[in-house]
Amino acid sequence: MTGERLEIDGVSKRYGDLVALEDMTFDVRAGELFGFVGSNGAGKTTTMRVILGVLSADAGEVRWAGRPLDLPTRRRIGYMPEERGLYPKMKVGEQLVYLARLHGLSEPAARESVRTWTERLGVAGRLDDEVQKLSLGNQQRVQLAASLVHDPSILVLDEPFSGLDPVAVDVMSQVLREKADEGIPVVFSSHQLDLVERLCDRVGIVRSGRMVALGPVDELRTGDTVRLTVAAPQAPHGWADGLPGVRETSYSDGTTLVLLERDADDQALLRRALETGPVHEFGPNPPSLTELFRHVVSEA
Amino acid sequence: MSESMGTVAVIRLVTGREISTRLRSKSFRITTVVNLVVVVGFLLAMKLIGGSSGDAVGFTPSAEPLSQPLAAVAEGFGNRIKPSTVDQATGENQVREGKLDAFVTGTPEHFEVVVKQDLSPNLRNAFTVLARQLALNAGIARAGGDPAAVNAAADAARPDVRSLEPARDNQGPRMVLAIIAGILVYVSIMIYGQLVAQGVVEEKASRIVEILLSTIRPWQLMLGKVVGIGTVGLIQLGSTAVVGVGAGLALDAFHFPTGIVASAAAWAVLWFLLGYLAYALLFAALGALVSRQEEVGGATAPALMAIILPYVLAISILPADPENQAMAIASQVPFFAPMIMPMRIALGVAPAWQIALSLVLTVALIAGLVWFAGRVYHNAVLRVGARIKLTEALSAR
């Protein structure tokens, strides 16, 4: 199946004087894993709730396949809310069948799908247990199953990895990748940036209700500069300052971090380093998503 | 995958979940048993208080001709006799064992009544009248008259009675009926109304409401819940009514027409239905204002008071004063009617026009509450956290 694009276009939301979202705009392409990161309260959850229609936006629009999302289309979204939501006293199996049927599946199809997904997620043995009797990790797996049992055409998951053990994180990652590979847009939020970096095709960083950085992870990490590590123990402090194309430098223990413009001549920098003595290391050292995130988020 | 699912299908799913989970719940089993115990207990008490189904009286073969006249006399008092013919020894044994209330020996002209300790007041009256009648008969025969003709004339004689107010039959049993109906309707509305509030908050507290409302509309969820829980209540109350009427007939506990019992039961079920709908909508709206089960009591207190107050007034005033004017007026007031009207109907004091008026007003109230509850629920159910003010929930977009 070829999926369609999910577009969030100029969405704004205020609570009195508090701006929750301001012109939030991004899209999640078919077959793409989109990571949504930002500090607590930045607007990730609000955005997702607007996508799901449980919150109405003051302005802007959410579209799928070029048309504004309506209830029948929203029924095709698989959603995992930030605050986990299941009936605590209802049996896992009955609950999942019920949710699948609310999303439009026939009873036999719902049962079949529940069987498939609970087996896949390793909770098939707990179908007859009440949800509240499960460990938090297993409840989380059931929650993921709840977002998948109706074979969704869009996946919107708020913090799907929080509270998972490493094995469950692997299963969750695999499933998300798989769903994206089936051609549906997958968007999830997370504070585990190493995971986002590893998993996502593109990321969006939100701050105070605005999208402040958006693009493939590699592109965001580098941007229009290249960060180089130069290990030249005998180089004096300040040796690279003022060289053509050098934007920023930082020195510590004989290692220098140089932020160089992308089209500047890095070989000139290397020659200059060699003039100071031996150079043990000279190479690109792009910032991690975590560093980038700190940088972007702290820019107020 | 279906592109769209009809409203009916959605509500049926929600309703089905409510019914299946609640029918299996422990609280449903407990309240059903309690209901049945209350009803059957009342019926047994009624049977014991309202007189037995007949006094067992044994006759020796020689005294047997007295059984017919004794039964006739007893019937004149509204009592019944279960006659049997036994020999002397067996009869006395049965009296000792309590199987017979009285044992008649001797001859029709000169009989003796054997009892364990003493005659019951009913039997004492019957035997006294019988003895007098026999003495009279003997006197009439000695005077050359025909005892049969005199008795026939005496039986036909009746006092002329003129009532200043319309008579009401069966006051005592009707009162018991009214109390049972009142208690059952009150308790059912109370239990099932609160279940709606708790159910709404359960979905809010567990946050599943967010998943549900990304799939279905708020009013569909609210209505499905109200209908589902109401169906469970109806199953419980309906089965209680059927078992109650059935057990009453089997126990022979009703000393008046079954039609009265059946109609009181049917009205009770109808008023439960209307009262439940009104209060369930109110409870759904009030429940949606809070996010934790501990807050449900506080949020729904006004509705609870509106249920308790009329019930307490009705149950304390009506049995002593069925035609109380204030209760007659209160039984027309929409929120009060469901608790008071079934009692007044069972008491036989509600004129048709009052019943009709209260029905119309209550249905109108329900229509208004559908709007009110729909709006409050829609605006409040996704807002988690501090308790939301009712005015705020009503005025929000």
XYZ file of C-alpha atoms in Angstrom:
697
model
C 0.000 0.000 0.000
C 1.282 3.409 -0.784
C 0.666 5.828 2.012
C -0.115 9.457 1.967
C 1.483 12.472 3.553
C 0.368 13.891 6.878
C 0.579 17.676 6.934
C 0.398 19.927 9.953
C -0.097 23.395 8.591
C 0.116 26.587 10.636
C -1.528 25.169 13.736
C -1.908 27.585 16.646
C -3.403 27.054 20.047
C -3.659 29.363 23.041
C -4.877 28.878 26.549
C -5.686 32.375 27.646
C -2.357 34.189 27.614
C -0.369 30.997 27.300
C 0.726 30.208 23.775
C 0.757 26.423 23.447
C 1.360 26.282 19.705
C 2.376 29.045 17.338
C 2.191 28.393 13.620
C 3.281 24.776 14.033
C 4.074 23.480 10.566
C 5.654 20.249 9.402
C 4.796 17.185 7.415
C 5.349 13.479 7.816
C 5.825 11.730 4.514
C 4.545 8.310 3.629
C 6.995 5.676 4.794
C 8.844 8.120 6.978
C 9.754 7.841 10.642
C 9.495 11.319 12.063
C 10.980 12.142 15.455
C 9.388 14.903 17.434
C 11.614 16.314 20.151
C 11.482 19.231 22.517
C 11.565 20.103 26.194
C 8.648 19.296 28.449
C 5.832 21.695 27.728
C 7.217 22.663 24.320
C 4.012 21.628 22.562
C 4.592 18.076 21.335
C 1.628 16.554 23.105
C -0.614 19.464 22.198
C 0.332 19.021 18.557
C -0.488 15.330 18.674
C -3.796 15.947 20.383
C -4.668 18.436 17.666
C -3.777 15.838 15.019
C -6.096 13.357 16.737
C -8.862 15.908 16.992
C -9.209 15.542 20.751
C -8.135 19.164 20.908
C -9.329 21.804 18.491
C -6.820 24.272 17.128
C -7.432 28.025 17.121
C -5.948 28.256 13.664
C -4.346 26.043 11.064
C -5.199 22.689 9.640
C -4.152 19.069 9.680
C -4.383 17.285 6.339
C -3.900 13.734 5.196
C -3.744 12.836 1.526
C -4.382 16.518 0.858
C -7.714 16.646 2.684
C -8.472 17.982 6.163
C -8.680 15.192 8.725
C -12.225 14.247 9.662
C -13.540 11.618 12.046
C -13.610 8.710 9.527
C -9.986 9.483 8.598
C -8.951 9.901 12.224
C -10.326 6.419 12.825
C -7.429 5.225 10.662
C -4.827 6.749 12.953
C -3.063 4.585 15.480
C -2.639 6.716 18.587
C -0.724 6.278 21.773
C -1.442 9.119 24.153
C 1.229 10.442 26.488
C -0.837 9.453 29.478
C -1.443 5.778 28.899
C -5.090 5.005 28.555
C -6.716 1.612 28.986
C -9.572 0.359 31.147
C -7.686 -0.927 34.199
C -10.292 -3.539 35.091
C -10.987 -4.855 31.612
C -9.267 -7.927 30.258
C -6.468 -7.277 27.790
C -8.015 -9.332 24.988
C -11.531 -7.953 25.313
C -10.194 -4.439 25.526
C -8.102 -4.716 22.390
C -10.951 -6.335 20.453
C -13.255 -3.530 21.613
C -10.823 -0.814 20.513
C -10.242 -2.508 17.157
C -13.994 -2.715 16.599
C -14.480 0.945 17.528
C -12.017 1.651 14.738
C -14.276 -0.198 12.338
C -13.002 -3.782 12.277
C -15.461 -6.661 12.218
C -15.366 -8.935 15.227
C -13.497 -11.840 13.555
C -10.995 -9.428 11.983
C -10.517 -7.730 15.350
C -9.856 -11.047 17.090
C -7.398 -12.111 14.425
C -5.564 -8.813 14.606
C -5.413 -8.870 18.405
C -3.946 -12.375 18.261
C -1.320 -11.319 15.743
C -0.196 -8.191 17.560
C -0.195 -9.569 21.070
C 1.947 -12.462 19.853
C 4.277 -10.084 18.111
C 4.569 -7.864 21.195
C 4.950 -10.759 23.598
C 1.764 -10.301 25.611
C -0.341 -13.057 24.030
C -0.239 -15.007 27.282
C -1.951 -12.192 29.150
C -5.113 -11.835 27.060
C -7.377 -12.979 29.886
C -5.743 -10.834 32.560
C -7.024 -7.471 33.658
C -4.804 -4.655 32.446
C -4.109 -3.472 35.995
C -2.536 -6.847 36.811
C 0.197 -6.333 34.196
C 3.587 -4.773 34.836
C 4.048 -1.246 33.533
C 6.230 -2.514 30.712
C 3.594 -5.011 29.631
C 0.875 -2.385 29.904
C 2.975 -0.321 27.554
C 3.109 -3.216 25.080
C -0.653 -3.571 25.288
C -0.917 0.154 24.708
C 1.157 -0.172 21.566
C -0.980 -3.110 20.476
C -4.032 -0.883 21.017
C -2.619 1.626 18.559
C -1.857 -1.071 15.979
C -4.764 -3.529 16.067
C -6.864 -1.656 13.531
C -4.097 -1.669 10.936
C -3.724 2.121 10.973
C -2.789 4.245 7.967
C -1.044 6.805 10.184
C 0.798 6.305 13.475
C 0.988 9.042 16.086
C 2.769 7.958 19.258
C 3.458 10.189 22.219
C 6.537 9.017 24.123
C 6.228 5.380 23.047
C 9.625 4.476 24.515
C 9.240 5.877 27.989
C 9.240 3.211 30.655
C 10.330 0.374 28.371
C 13.099 -2.114 29.115
C 15.844 -2.506 26.487
C 14.205 -5.577 24.949
C 10.905 -3.784 24.607
C 12.693 -0.757 23.150
C 14.111 -3.034 20.441
C 10.703 -4.549 19.697
C 9.107 -1.109 19.600
C 11.851 0.224 17.288
C 11.439 -2.714 14.938
C 7.700 -2.333 14.785
C 7.891 1.400 14.087
C 10.473 0.869 11.363
C 8.356 -1.874 9.865
C 5.199 0.234 9.823
C 7.102 3.056 8.168
C 8.482 0.633 5.613
C 4.913 -0.408 4.817
C 4.531 3.121 3.569
C 2.643 4.887 6.304
C 3.692 8.101 8.014
C 4.927 7.467 11.554
C 5.462 10.310 14.004
C 6.587 9.836 17.568
C 7.924 12.010 20.328
C 10.738 11.056 22.643
C 13.275 12.428 25.050
C 15.659 9.590 24.196
C 17.548 11.524 21.576
C 20.115 8.820 20.782
C 17.189 6.619 19.860
C 15.564 9.299 17.735
C 18.895 9.901 16.042
C 19.330 6.234 15.250
C 15.758 5.543 14.203
C 14.325 8.575 12.480
C 14.509 9.701 8.910
C 13.746 13.252 9.934
C 13.334 15.102 13.171
C 11.608 18.256 14.265
C 12.691 20.179 17.335
C 10.044 22.291 19.052
C 10.561 25.114 21.460
C 7.778 27.133 23.065
C 5.181 25.932 20.617
C 7.264 26.633 17.511
C 9.194 24.337 15.216
C 12.791 25.575 15.475
C 14.661 22.908 13.553
C 13.363 20.485 10.978
C 15.093 18.071 8.642
C 17.052 14.823 8.294
C 19.216 14.166 11.324
C 22.496 14.372 9.403
C 21.597 17.667 7.827
C 20.578 19.160 11.138
C 23.727 17.960 12.809
C 25.962 19.598 10.276
C 24.013 22.456 8.793
C 26.227 24.956 6.912
C 29.273 24.244 9.050
C 31.562 21.315 9.698
C 32.849 20.588 13.156
C 36.398 19.269 13.224
C 38.436 17.751 16.004
C 42.132 18.605 15.833
C 44.444 16.838 18.282
C 47.651 18.881 18.210
C 49.239 18.734 21.670
C 51.816 21.467 21.110
C 49.487 23.960 19.502
C 49.212 27.150 21.513
C 45.862 28.400 22.782
C 44.195 30.474 20.098
C 46.224 28.978 17.191
C 43.135 28.575 14.967
C 41.447 31.861 15.771
C 40.902 34.173 12.863
C 41.761 31.667 10.136
C 39.596 31.940 7.017
C 36.236 30.155 7.472
C 36.665 29.488 11.168
C 33.535 30.432 13.085
C 34.126 29.073 16.519
C 36.900 27.384 18.431
C 37.258 25.722 21.754
C 40.469 24.486 23.301
C 41.107 21.891 25.923
C 44.040 19.602 26.747
C 45.682 19.833 23.366
C 42.469 19.090 21.502
C 40.752 21.804 19.564
C 37.182 21.838 18.290
C 36.839 24.000 15.229
C 33.595 25.018 13.601
C 34.420 25.607 9.998
C 32.225 26.910 7.232
C 31.207 24.118 4.894
C 32.943 25.550 1.817
C 36.088 26.714 3.636
C 39.463 25.034 2.974
C 40.042 22.476 5.712
C 43.481 21.616 4.296
C 44.692 25.136 5.112
C 43.595 24.516 8.668
C 45.464 21.215 8.722
C 48.678 22.842 7.393
C 48.451 25.501 10.076
C 48.031 22.834 12.727
C 51.042 20.915 11.462
C 53.141 24.058 11.759
C 52.606 23.933 15.527
C 53.930 20.398 15.882
C 52.542 16.853 15.527
C 48.884 16.316 14.693
C 47.486 13.044 16.048
C 43.953 13.483 14.885
C 42.242 15.610 12.311
C 38.681 14.803 11.282
C 35.002 15.695 11.289
C 33.197 15.414 14.592
C 29.559 16.328 13.993
C 27.525 17.161 17.090
C 25.101 14.522 18.350
C 21.400 15.236 18.289
C 21.636 15.777 22.027
C 24.222 18.542 21.595
C 22.241 20.008 18.762
C 19.085 19.865 20.862
C 20.754 21.656 23.768
C 22.063 24.245 21.410
C 18.748 24.846 19.642
C 16.670 24.808 22.758
C 18.929 27.154 24.689
C 18.845 29.756 21.895
C 16.088 31.873 23.253
C -11.395 -1.363 6.870
C -14.608 0.564 6.885
C -14.395 4.205 5.933
C -17.150 5.201 8.256
C -19.133 3.498 10.917
C -22.723 4.423 11.582
C -23.731 6.129 14.795
C -25.964 3.218 15.701
C -23.104 0.749 15.297
C -20.821 2.925 17.436
C -23.364 3.344 20.228
C -24.155 -0.356 20.090
C -20.476 -1.173 20.619
C -20.172 1.202 23.565
C -23.435 -0.038 25.038
C -22.396 -3.645 24.552
C -19.163 -3.109 26.434
C -20.965 -1.465 29.332
C -23.504 -4.272 29.535
C -21.067 -7.157 29.262
C -18.538 -5.774 31.748
C -21.177 -4.716 34.270
C -23.307 -7.851 34.147
C -20.204 -9.805 35.113
C -19.205 -7.441 37.898
C -19.366 -8.462 41.524
C -21.390 -5.400 42.495
C -24.129 -6.343 40.035
C -24.437 -9.822 41.526
C -24.522 -8.442 45.051
C -27.143 -5.770 44.391
C -29.308 -8.242 42.473
C -29.258 -10.670 45.381
C -30.010 -7.860 47.846
C -32.942 -6.700 45.712
C -34.403 -10.187 45.525
C -33.932 -10.750 49.247
C -35.662 -7.440 50.019
C -38.614 -8.222 47.772
C -39.099 -11.830 48.794
C -38.577 -10.859 52.441
C -41.253 -8.212 52.164
C -43.610 -10.697 50.551
C -43.025 -13.223 53.314
C -43.626 -10.532 55.932
C -46.759 -9.525 54.059
C -47.976 -13.094 54.053
C -47.352 -13.434 57.792
C -48.871 -10.068 58.682
C -51.698 -10.100 56.179
C -53.129 -13.373 57.538
C -52.431 -16.934 56.550
C -53.924 -18.543 53.522
C -56.286 -20.440 55.807
C -56.578 -22.108 59.184
C -56.233 -25.854 59.154
C -59.209 -27.340 60.940
C -59.693 -31.098 61.366
C -63.063 -32.773 61.846
C -63.894 -36.213 63.124
C -66.215 -38.063 60.712
C -69.118 -37.415 63.073
C -68.416 -33.657 63.248
C -67.677 -33.406 59.566
C -71.080 -31.836 58.648
C -69.867 -28.699 60.485
C -67.023 -28.086 58.048
C -69.250 -26.435 55.439
C -71.042 -24.019 57.848
C -67.738 -23.127 59.577
C -66.118 -22.286 56.230
C -69.115 -20.124 55.342
C -68.919 -18.247 58.639
C -65.152 -17.770 58.377
C -65.521 -16.415 54.865
C -67.900 -13.823 56.247
C -64.928 -12.495 58.233
C -62.651 -12.636 55.228
C -60.832 -15.749 56.478
C -60.427 -19.146 54.996
C -60.626 -22.641 56.418
C -58.679 -25.644 55.197
C -60.811 -28.517 56.390
C -59.721 -32.128 56.709
C -61.345 -35.256 58.111
C -59.291 -37.299 60.587
C -59.971 -39.756 63.385
C -59.798 -38.818 67.052
C -56.237 -39.957 67.806
C -54.665 -38.627 64.615
C -56.472 -35.315 65.011
C -55.206 -34.728 68.524
C -51.690 -35.671 67.461
C -51.818 -33.222 64.588
C -52.980 -30.456 66.904
C -50.080 -31.208 69.204
C -47.660 -31.144 66.260
C -49.116 -27.848 65.040
C -50.372 -29.281 61.772
C -53.922 -28.462 62.724
C -54.952 -25.108 64.174
C -58.122 -26.678 65.598
C -59.732 -30.110 65.739
C -63.527 -30.464 65.977
C -64.983 -33.538 67.691
C -68.467 -34.555 68.824
C -71.617 -34.043 66.789
C -73.025 -31.058 64.895
C -75.453 -30.520 67.728
C -72.866 -30.691 70.469
C -69.277 -30.170 69.349
C -65.992 -29.590 71.075
C -62.956 -27.735 69.676
C -59.544 -29.202 70.572
C -56.643 -26.781 70.375
C -53.019 -26.875 71.398
C -53.181 -23.895 73.720
C -55.719 -21.386 72.551
C -57.801 -20.496 69.501
C -56.568 -17.801 67.159
C -58.815 -14.691 67.226
C -60.076 -15.482 63.718
C -61.074 -19.037 64.587
C -62.531 -17.955 67.927
C -64.842 -15.529 66.100
C -65.837 -18.176 63.574
C -66.592 -20.831 66.154
C -68.474 -18.398 68.368
C -70.682 -17.299 65.497
C -71.124 -20.900 64.427
C -72.148 -21.954 67.921
C -74.639 -19.081 68.162
C -76.033 -19.923 64.774
C -76.479 -23.557 65.741
C -78.254 -22.489 68.922
C -80.462 -20.146 66.918
C -81.215 -22.879 64.395
C -82.260 -25.192 67.204
C -84.486 -22.457 68.644
C -86.060 -21.686 65.296
C -86.716 -25.393 64.693
C -88.307 -25.684 68.175
C -90.502 -22.660 67.412
C -91.625 -24.450 64.263
C -89.708 -22.263 61.808
C -87.439 -23.191 58.944
C -83.817 -22.469 59.952
C -82.667 -22.503 56.316
C -85.168 -19.822 55.287
C -84.320 -17.643 58.306
C -80.592 -17.979 57.681
C -81.020 -17.057 54.015
C -82.961 -13.939 54.999
C -80.373 -13.067 57.661
C -77.505 -13.500 55.166
C -79.207 -11.174 52.704
C -79.532 -8.405 55.279
C -76.896 -5.682 54.786
C -76.379 -2.250 56.316
C -76.669 0.687 53.927
C -73.293 2.414 53.772
C -72.792 5.915 52.317
C -69.183 7.023 51.752
C -68.313 10.708 52.071
C -65.109 10.136 50.104
C -64.364 7.545 47.442
C -63.375 4.300 49.075
C -59.910 2.867 48.670
C -59.565 -0.840 48.913
C -56.656 -2.840 50.158
C -54.962 -0.006 52.039
C -52.539 -2.214 53.957
C -51.230 -4.312 51.084
C -51.087 -1.249 48.838
C -48.872 0.455 51.387
C -46.457 -2.463 51.407
C -46.504 -2.413 47.631
C -45.800 1.343 47.618
C -42.887 0.965 50.003
C -41.336 -1.839 47.937
C -41.794 0.144 44.726
C -40.416 3.305 46.353
C -37.334 1.605 47.750
C -36.520 -0.273 44.550
C -36.892 2.732 42.263
C -34.912 4.948 44.638
C -32.090 2.476 45.184
C -31.875 1.633 41.475
C -31.727 5.254 40.338
C -29.159 5.942 43.017
C -26.932 2.978 42.150
C -27.138 3.218 38.384
C -26.928 7.001 38.286
C -23.747 6.906 40.319
C -22.361 4.123 38.135
C -22.647 6.506 35.193
C -20.658 9.186 37.028
C -18.053 6.642 38.077
C -17.863 5.230 34.566
C -17.274 8.682 33.092
C -14.534 9.389 35.622
C -13.008 5.934 35.119
C -12.478 6.822 31.475
C -11.111 10.231 32.374
C -8.851 8.964 35.125
C -7.423 6.143 33.014
C -7.096 8.558 30.072
C -8.642 6.008 27.735
C -11.161 8.694 26.902
C -8.486 10.269 24.725
C -8.187 7.122 22.627
C -11.949 6.675 22.504
C -12.616 10.258 21.459
C -10.065 10.103 18.680
C -12.407 7.489 17.207
C -15.940 8.376 18.251
C -17.798 11.533 19.177
C -18.260 12.562 22.804
C -22.049 12.362 22.723
C -21.873 8.863 21.259
C -19.669 7.745 24.123
C -21.892 9.434 26.713
C -25.111 8.097 25.260
C -23.702 4.587 24.852
C -22.641 4.599 28.471
C -26.000 5.901 29.725
C -27.945 3.400 27.616
C -25.660 0.484 28.531
C -25.733 1.079 32.271
C -29.477 1.762 32.093
C -30.029 -1.546 30.316
C -28.212 -3.329 33.117
C -30.380 -1.492 35.662
C -33.496 -2.377 33.724
C -32.479 -6.025 33.594
C -31.973 -5.993 37.337
C -35.127 -4.118 38.257
C -37.222 -5.934 35.659
C -36.086 -9.329 36.894
C -36.741 -8.226 40.474
C -40.249 -7.156 39.509
C -40.953 -10.400 37.655
C -39.530 -12.552 40.466
C -41.398 -10.442 43.026
C -44.779 -10.745 41.327
C -44.151 -14.415 40.578
C -43.055 -15.200 44.127
C -46.003 -13.237 45.506
C -48.403 -15.334 43.449
C -46.646 -18.567 44.388
C -46.666 -17.660 48.079
C -50.247 -16.494 47.743
C -49.119 -13.350 49.553
C -51.390 -10.920 47.697
C -54.817 -10.718 49.196
C -56.011 -8.484 46.429
C -56.118 -8.478 42.645
C -52.909 -9.432 40.846
C -53.642 -6.651 38.368
C -52.865 -4.033 41.021
C -49.531 -5.673 41.784
C -48.606 -6.056 38.124
C -49.497 -2.455 37.319
C -47.592 -1.109 40.326
C -44.562 -3.155 39.227
C -44.855 -1.948 35.634
C -45.158 1.692 36.723
C -42.167 1.284 39.022
C -40.083 -0.019 36.109
C -41.234 2.840 33.857
C -40.473 5.467 36.500
C -37.088 3.927 37.109
C -36.408 4.228 33.397
C -37.404 7.899 33.254
C -35.770 8.813 36.542
C -32.626 6.962 35.584
C -32.397 8.747 32.226
C -32.774 12.161 33.821
C -30.308 11.497 36.585
C -27.854 9.508 34.460
C -27.489 12.468 32.116
C -26.979 14.752 35.090
C -24.460 12.346 36.604
C -22.594 12.060 33.302
C -22.266 15.841 33.116
C -21.223 16.232 36.749
C -18.816 13.290 36.536
C -17.119 14.816 33.508
C -16.146 17.819 35.628
C -13.694 15.870 37.769
C -10.711 13.649 37.016
C -10.414 11.353 40.005
C -12.792 8.832 41.582
C -12.345 10.486 44.990
C -13.889 13.655 43.624
C -17.006 11.991 42.237
C -18.883 12.159 45.526
C -18.386 15.889 45.872
C -19.217 16.638 42.261
C -22.413 14.604 42.227
C -23.633 15.655 45.689
C -26.308 18.045 44.363
C -27.800 15.292 42.204
C -27.688 12.838 45.094
C -29.535 15.300 47.308
C -32.180 15.708 44.620
C -32.725 11.941 44.713
C -32.581 11.433 48.465
C -34.761 14.361 49.556
C -38.005 13.445 47.750
C -37.542 9.790 48.614
C -37.099 10.443 52.326
C -40.095 12.788 52.370
C -42.248 10.352 50.413
C -41.364 7.312 52.481
C -41.972 9.141 55.741
C -45.160 10.960 54.754
C -47.045 8.798 52.263
C -47.589 5.601 54.304
C -49.262 7.591 57.058
C -50.956 10.122 54.813
C -51.303 8.812 51.246
C -53.293 11.818 50.081
C -50.854 14.399 51.398
C -51.255 17.516 49.281
C -47.602 18.578 49.352
C -46.541 15.121 48.153
C -49.156 15.283 45.408
C -47.592 18.519 44.189
C -44.021 17.281 44.642
C -44.843 14.207 42.581
C -45.389 16.477 39.569
C -41.995 18.167 39.907
C -39.724 16.626 37.252
C -36.659 15.737 39.329
C -38.825 14.489 42.225
C -41.504 12.626 40.290
C -39.523 9.398 39.729
C -39.131 8.838 43.457
C -42.646 9.868 44.556
C -44.990 8.997 41.713
C -44.509 5.211 41.740
C -45.383 5.192 45.445
C -48.512 7.269 44.905
C -49.531 5.066 41.984
C -49.057 1.944 44.095
C -51.117 3.551 46.846
C -53.844 4.184 44.321
C -54.015 7.896 45.078
C -52.637 9.357 41.844
C -55.316 10.543 39.418
C -54.653 9.869 35.751
C -54.155 13.547 34.932
C -51.422 13.879 37.557
C -49.645 10.819 36.227
C -49.901 12.174 32.694
C -48.645 15.615 33.719
C -45.676 14.252 35.627
C -44.772 11.996 32.682
C -44.874 14.907 30.246
C -42.797 17.143 32.520
C -40.212 14.443 33.161
C -39.837 13.650 29.464
C -39.406 17.370 28.787
C -36.753 17.523 31.497
C -34.909 14.608 29.901
C -34.932 16.382 26.546
C -33.408 19.463 28.191
C -30.842 17.369 29.993
C -29.733 15.722 26.761
C -28.669 19.156 25.546
C -27.212 20.228 28.876
C -25.286 17.026 29.565
C -24.085 16.749 25.979
C -22.597 20.230 26.154
C -20.995 19.920 29.575
C -19.620 16.462 28.816
C -18.224 17.528 25.469
C -16.457 20.525 26.966
C -15.198 18.884 30.115
C -14.417 15.246 29.439
C -10.970 15.781 27.914
C -9.866 18.341 30.465
C -7.846 16.553 33.062
C -6.743 18.090 36.320
C -8.558 20.364 38.721
C -12.317 20.238 38.990
C -13.965 22.271 36.258
C -16.670 24.768 37.097
C -20.066 23.909 35.676
C -20.554 27.407 34.286
C -17.169 27.152 32.600
C -18.046 23.816 31.002
C -21.357 25.214 29.804
C -19.958 28.373 28.293
C -16.812 26.960 26.697
C -16.767 26.550 22.972
